[in-house]
PDB file of C-alpha atoms in Angstrom:
ATOM      1  CA  UNK A   4     182.127  88.235-184.609  1.00  0.00           C
ATOM      2  CA  UNK A   5     179.758  90.401-186.553  1.00  0.00           C
ATOM      3  CA  UNK A   6     180.642  92.393-189.658  1.00  0.00           C
ATOM      4  CA  UNK A   7     183.105  95.144-188.941  1.00  0.00           C
ATOM      5  CA  UNK A   8     184.746  93.224-186.095  1.00  0.00           C
ATOM      6  CA  UNK A   9     182.284  94.336-183.381  1.00  0.00           C
ATOM      7  CA  UNK A  10     180.596  92.173-180.798  1.00  0.00           C
ATOM      8  CA  UNK A  11     176.876  92.063-180.310  1.00  0.00           C
ATOM      9  CA  UNK A  12     175.895  91.749-183.923  1.00  0.00           C
ATOM     10  CA  UNK A  13     174.173  95.127-184.182  1.00  0.00           C
ATOM     11  CA  UNK A  14     175.404  98.381-185.569  1.00  0.00           C
ATOM     12  CA  UNK A  15     175.755  99.844-182.098  1.00  0.00           C
ATOM     13  CA  UNK A  16     178.467  97.386-181.113  1.00  0.00           C
ATOM     14  CA  UNK A  17     176.586  96.409-177.963  1.00  0.00           C
ATOM     15  CA  UNK A  18     177.398  99.714-176.280  1.00  0.00           C
ATOM     16  CA  UNK A  19     173.879 101.202-176.227  1.00  0.00           C
ATOM     17  CA  UNK A  20     174.596 103.324-179.254  1.00  0.00           C
ATOM     18  CA  UNK A  21     171.997 102.345-181.799  1.00  0.00           C
ATOM     19  CA  UNK A  22     170.796 104.473-184.659  1.00  0.00           C
ATOM     20  CA  UNK A  23     171.842 107.758-183.058  1.00  0.00           C
ATOM     21  CA  UNK A  24     175.145 106.408-181.794  1.00  0.00           C
ATOM     22  CA  UNK A  25     174.372 108.244-178.520  1.00  0.00           C
ATOM     23  CA  UNK A  26     174.821 111.654-180.136  1.00  0.00           C
ATOM     24  CA  UNK A  27     171.183 112.791-180.458  1.00  0.00           C
ATOM     25  CA  UNK A  28     171.016 111.939-184.154  1.00  0.00           C
ATOM     26  CA  UNK A  29     168.559 109.075-183.886  1.00  0.00           C
ATOM     27  CA  UNK A  30     165.353 108.910-185.813  1.00  0.00           C
ATOM     28  CA  UNK A  31     163.143 108.863-182.700  1.00  0.00           C
ATOM     29  CA  UNK A  32     160.217 111.106-181.855  1.00  0.00           C
ATOM     30  CA  UNK A  33     161.237 114.757-182.276  1.00  0.00           C
ATOM     31  CA  UNK A  34     164.632 116.168-181.391  1.00  0.00           C
ATOM     32  CA  UNK A  35     165.305 113.809-178.522  1.00  0.00           C
ATOM     33  CA  UNK A  36     168.449 111.862-177.826  1.00  0.00           C
ATOM     34  CA  UNK A  37     167.784 109.154-180.394  1.00  0.00           C
ATOM     35  CA  UNK A  38     167.512 105.494-179.620  1.00  0.00           C
ATOM     36  CA  UNK A  39     170.928 105.030-178.063  1.00  0.00           C
ATOM     37  CA  UNK A  40     172.135 106.119-174.680  1.00  0.00           C
ATOM     38  CA  UNK A  41     175.357 107.936-174.877  1.00  0.00           C
ATOM     39  CA  UNK A  42     177.462 109.233-172.026  1.00  0.00           C
ATOM     40  CA  UNK A  43     175.564 111.604-169.705  1.00  0.00           C
ATOM     41  CA  UNK A  44     172.110 110.726-171.002  1.00  0.00           C
ATOM     42  CA  UNK A  45     169.374 109.758-168.559  1.00  0.00           C
ATOM     43  CA  UNK A  46     167.462 106.495-168.901  1.00  0.00           C
ATOM     44  CA  UNK A  47     164.282 106.961-170.902  1.00  0.00           C
ATOM     45  CA  UNK A  48     161.044 105.090-171.425  1.00  0.00           C
ATOM     46  CA  UNK A  49     160.129 103.561-174.782  1.00  0.00           C
ATOM     47  CA  UNK A  50     158.645 106.927-175.768  1.00  0.00           C
ATOM     48  CA  UNK A  51     161.799 108.905-175.018  1.00  0.00           C
ATOM     49  CA  UNK A  52     160.475 110.438-171.771  1.00  0.00           C
ATOM     50  CA  UNK A  53     162.826 110.309-168.785  1.00  0.00           C
ATOM     51  CA  UNK A  54     162.037 107.495-166.381  1.00  0.00           C
ATOM     52  CA  UNK A  55     160.538 108.804-163.148  1.00  0.00           C
ATOM     53  CA  UNK A  56     162.520 107.995-160.060  1.00  0.00           C
ATOM     54  CA  UNK A  57     160.660 107.535-156.766  1.00  0.00           C
ATOM     55  CA  UNK A  58     160.877 110.746-154.822  1.00  0.00           C
ATOM     56  CA  UNK A  59     158.923 113.691-153.448  1.00  0.00           C
ATOM     57  CA  UNK A  60     155.979 113.202-155.833  1.00  0.00           C
ATOM     58  CA  UNK A  61     155.344 109.695-154.533  1.00  0.00           C
ATOM     59  CA  UNK A  62     155.680 110.914-150.949  1.00  0.00           C
ATOM     60  CA  UNK A  63     153.165 113.719-151.662  1.00  0.00           C
ATOM     61  CA  UNK A  64     150.748 111.203-153.181  1.00  0.00           C
ATOM     62  CA  UNK A  65     151.086 108.945-150.148  1.00  0.00           C
ATOM     63  CA  UNK A  66     150.376 111.931-147.898  1.00  0.00           C
ATOM     64  CA  UNK A  67     147.296 112.804-149.950  1.00  0.00           C
ATOM     65  CA  UNK A  68     146.086 109.210-149.809  1.00  0.00           C
ATOM     66  CA  UNK A  69     146.491 109.169-146.020  1.00  0.00           C
ATOM     67  CA  UNK A  70     144.678 112.506-145.705  1.00  0.00           C
ATOM     68  CA  UNK A  71     141.777 111.178-147.785  1.00  0.00           C
ATOM     69  CA  UNK A  72     141.643 108.019-145.673  1.00  0.00           C
ATOM     70  CA  UNK A  73     141.413 110.135-142.512  1.00  0.00           C
ATOM     71  CA  UNK A  74     138.571 112.173-144.044  1.00  0.00           C
ATOM     72  CA  UNK A  75     136.799 108.913-144.891  1.00  0.00           C
ATOM     73  CA  UNK A  76     137.234 107.687-141.289  1.00  0.00           C
ATOM     74  CA  UNK A  77     135.759 110.948-139.969  1.00  0.00           C
ATOM     75  CA  UNK A  78     132.826 110.639-142.344  1.00  0.00           C
ATOM     76  CA  UNK A  79     132.228 107.062-141.169  1.00  0.00           C
ATOM     77  CA  UNK A  80     132.114 108.283-137.553  1.00  0.00           C
ATOM     78  CA  UNK A  81     129.676 111.046-138.526  1.00  0.00           C
ATOM     79  CA  UNK A  82     127.538 108.545-140.410  1.00  0.00           C
ATOM     80  CA  UNK A  83     127.459 106.225-137.390  1.00  0.00           C
ATOM     81  CA  UNK A  84     126.403 109.119-135.129  1.00  0.00           C
ATOM     82  CA  UNK A  85     123.654 110.167-137.550  1.00  0.00           C
ATOM     83  CA  UNK A  86     122.384 106.587-137.753  1.00  0.00           C
ATOM     84  CA  UNK A  87     122.310 106.457-133.938  1.00  0.00           C
ATOM     85  CA  UNK A  88     120.294 109.683-133.835  1.00  0.00           C
ATOM     86  CA  UNK A  89     117.901 108.326-136.458  1.00  0.00           C
ATOM     87  CA  UNK A  90     117.334 105.175-134.379  1.00  0.00           C
ATOM     88  CA  UNK A  91     116.652 107.303-131.288  1.00  0.00           C
ATOM     89  CA  UNK A  92     114.227 109.538-133.184  1.00  0.00           C
ATOM     90  CA  UNK A  93     112.388 106.517-134.616  1.00  0.00           C
ATOM     91  CA  UNK A  94     112.091 104.925-131.163  1.00  0.00           C
ATOM     92  CA  UNK A  95     110.775 108.124-129.588  1.00  0.00           C
ATOM     93  CA  UNK A  96     113.739 108.449-127.204  1.00  0.00           C
ATOM     94  CA  UNK A  97     115.252 111.495-128.894  1.00  0.00           C
ATOM     95  CA  UNK A  98     114.860 114.861-127.170  1.00  0.00           C
ATOM     96  CA  UNK A  99     112.963 117.610-128.964  1.00  0.00           C
ATOM     97  CA  UNK A 100     114.715 120.028-131.291  1.00  0.00           C
ATOM     98  CA  UNK A 101     117.248 122.353-129.718  1.00  0.00           C
ATOM     99  CA  UNK A 102     116.733 126.035-130.440  1.00  0.00           C
ATOM    100  CA  UNK A 103     119.976 127.824-131.281  1.00  0.00           C
ATOM    101  CA  UNK A 104     120.897 131.478-131.043  1.00  0.00           C
ATOM    102  CA  UNK A 105     124.099 133.500-130.946  1.00  0.00           C
ATOM    103  CA  UNK A 106     125.895 133.391-127.610  1.00  0.00           C
ATOM    104  CA  UNK A 107     128.081 136.358-126.620  1.00  0.00           C
ATOM    105  CA  UNK A 108     131.545 135.781-125.155  1.00  0.00           C
ATOM    106  CA  UNK A 109     131.710 138.778-122.853  1.00  0.00           C
ATOM    107  CA  UNK A 110     135.508 138.539-122.609  1.00  0.00           C
ATOM    108  CA  UNK A 111     135.821 139.154-126.356  1.00  0.00           C
ATOM    109  CA  UNK A 112     132.953 141.607-126.935  1.00  0.00           C
ATOM    110  CA  UNK A 113     134.168 145.212-127.114  1.00  0.00           C
ATOM    111  CA  UNK A 114     130.716 146.762-127.560  1.00  0.00           C
ATOM    112  CA  UNK A 115     131.580 148.094-131.017  1.00  0.00           C
ATOM    113  CA  UNK A 116     127.947 147.730-132.188  1.00  0.00           C
ATOM    114  CA  UNK A 117     128.699 146.130-135.556  1.00  0.00           C
ATOM    115  CA  UNK A 118     126.466 143.181-134.637  1.00  0.00           C
ATOM    116  CA  UNK A 119     123.569 145.582-133.921  1.00  0.00           C
ATOM    117  CA  UNK A 120     123.843 146.972-137.445  1.00  0.00           C
ATOM    118  CA  UNK A 121     124.079 143.462-138.956  1.00  0.00           C
ATOM    119  CA  UNK A 122     120.962 142.093-137.213  1.00  0.00           C
ATOM    120  CA  UNK A 123     117.994 142.184-139.625  1.00  0.00           C
ATOM    121  CA  UNK A 124     115.392 141.978-136.805  1.00  0.00           C
ATOM    122  CA  UNK A 125     117.009 144.376-134.297  1.00  0.00           C
ATOM    123  CA  UNK A 126     117.303 141.628-131.666  1.00  0.00           C
ATOM    124  CA  UNK A 127     120.612 142.903-130.251  1.00  0.00           C
ATOM    125  CA  UNK A 128     121.102 145.686-127.727  1.00  0.00           C
ATOM    126  CA  UNK A 129     124.157 146.882-125.846  1.00  0.00           C
ATOM    127  CA  UNK A 130     123.975 146.452-122.076  1.00  0.00           C
ATOM    128  CA  UNK A 131     126.897 147.836-120.085  1.00  0.00           C
ATOM    129  CA  UNK A 132     129.061 147.864-123.243  1.00  0.00           C
ATOM    130  CA  UNK A 133     128.344 144.236-124.174  1.00  0.00           C
ATOM    131  CA  UNK A 134     126.017 142.811-126.837  1.00  0.00           C
ATOM    132  CA  UNK A 135     122.873 141.170-125.500  1.00  0.00           C
ATOM    133  CA  UNK A 136     120.791 138.908-127.785  1.00  0.00           C
ATOM    134  CA  UNK A 137     117.019 139.161-127.294  1.00  0.00           C
ATOM    135  CA  UNK A 138     114.256 136.579-127.766  1.00  0.00           C
ATOM    136  CA  UNK A 139     113.381 138.109-131.154  1.00  0.00           C
ATOM    137  CA  UNK A 140     116.563 136.536-132.587  1.00  0.00           C
ATOM    138  CA  UNK A 141     115.920 134.284-135.596  1.00  0.00           C
ATOM    139  CA  UNK A 142     119.387 132.680-135.427  1.00  0.00           C
ATOM    140  CA  UNK A 143     120.239 133.852-138.940  1.00  0.00           C
ATOM    141  CA  UNK A 144     123.918 134.264-137.962  1.00  0.00           C
ATOM    142  CA  UNK A 145     124.422 137.670-139.599  1.00  0.00           C
ATOM    143  CA  UNK A 146     125.849 139.077-136.357  1.00  0.00           C
ATOM    144  CA  UNK A 147     128.302 136.164-136.049  1.00  0.00           C
ATOM    145  CA  UNK A 148     129.593 136.731-139.567  1.00  0.00           C
ATOM    146  CA  UNK A 149     130.115 140.456-138.979  1.00  0.00           C
ATOM    147  CA  UNK A 150     131.689 140.441-135.500  1.00  0.00           C
ATOM    148  CA  UNK A 151     135.325 141.561-135.897  1.00  0.00           C
ATOM    149  CA  UNK A 152     136.305 140.051-132.516  1.00  0.00           C
ATOM    150  CA  UNK A 153     134.747 136.598-132.928  1.00  0.00           C
ATOM    151  CA  UNK A 154     132.786 137.283-129.749  1.00  0.00           C
ATOM    152  CA  UNK A 155     129.652 135.530-131.044  1.00  0.00           C
ATOM    153  CA  UNK A 156     129.063 131.834-131.645  1.00  0.00           C
ATOM    154  CA  UNK A 157     125.934 129.776-132.236  1.00  0.00           C
ATOM    155  CA  UNK A 158     124.814 127.803-129.183  1.00  0.00           C
ATOM    156  CA  UNK A 159     121.715 126.500-127.415  1.00  0.00           C
ATOM    157  CA  UNK A 160     119.221 129.235-126.512  1.00  0.00           C
TER     158      UNK A 160
END
């Protein structure tokens, strides 16, 4: 037996009540719970911070890791497609460049005329209440950005 008739040899009596005796009077960092763990106190790290239990944060991190892995897989597929196109272009098998211009979805176009105002080269006219893109179009995309009905999309000319 140790001095004072307690087991364990230390002043805490082997009950996890060191210098602070579990009553927040320890000489630790700041006003924390001291070095002992009294009733109702959470387990802490060596620095007095509560130990983190596995939970939602870990699940969120795993979800983020999986999302990033999927993005990486998509980028690998894009890279493979670009490398294929490069090989075709180098071998002379690739088709010529495709000219793009805005394509009008007549089911969505209401003939509001906002695209006419947005076009910097006046390449759009209304025909029977629907936008019609002329050959003067430079494919700048201003009309697409301004269309309130999403009736325009870039496509092959």
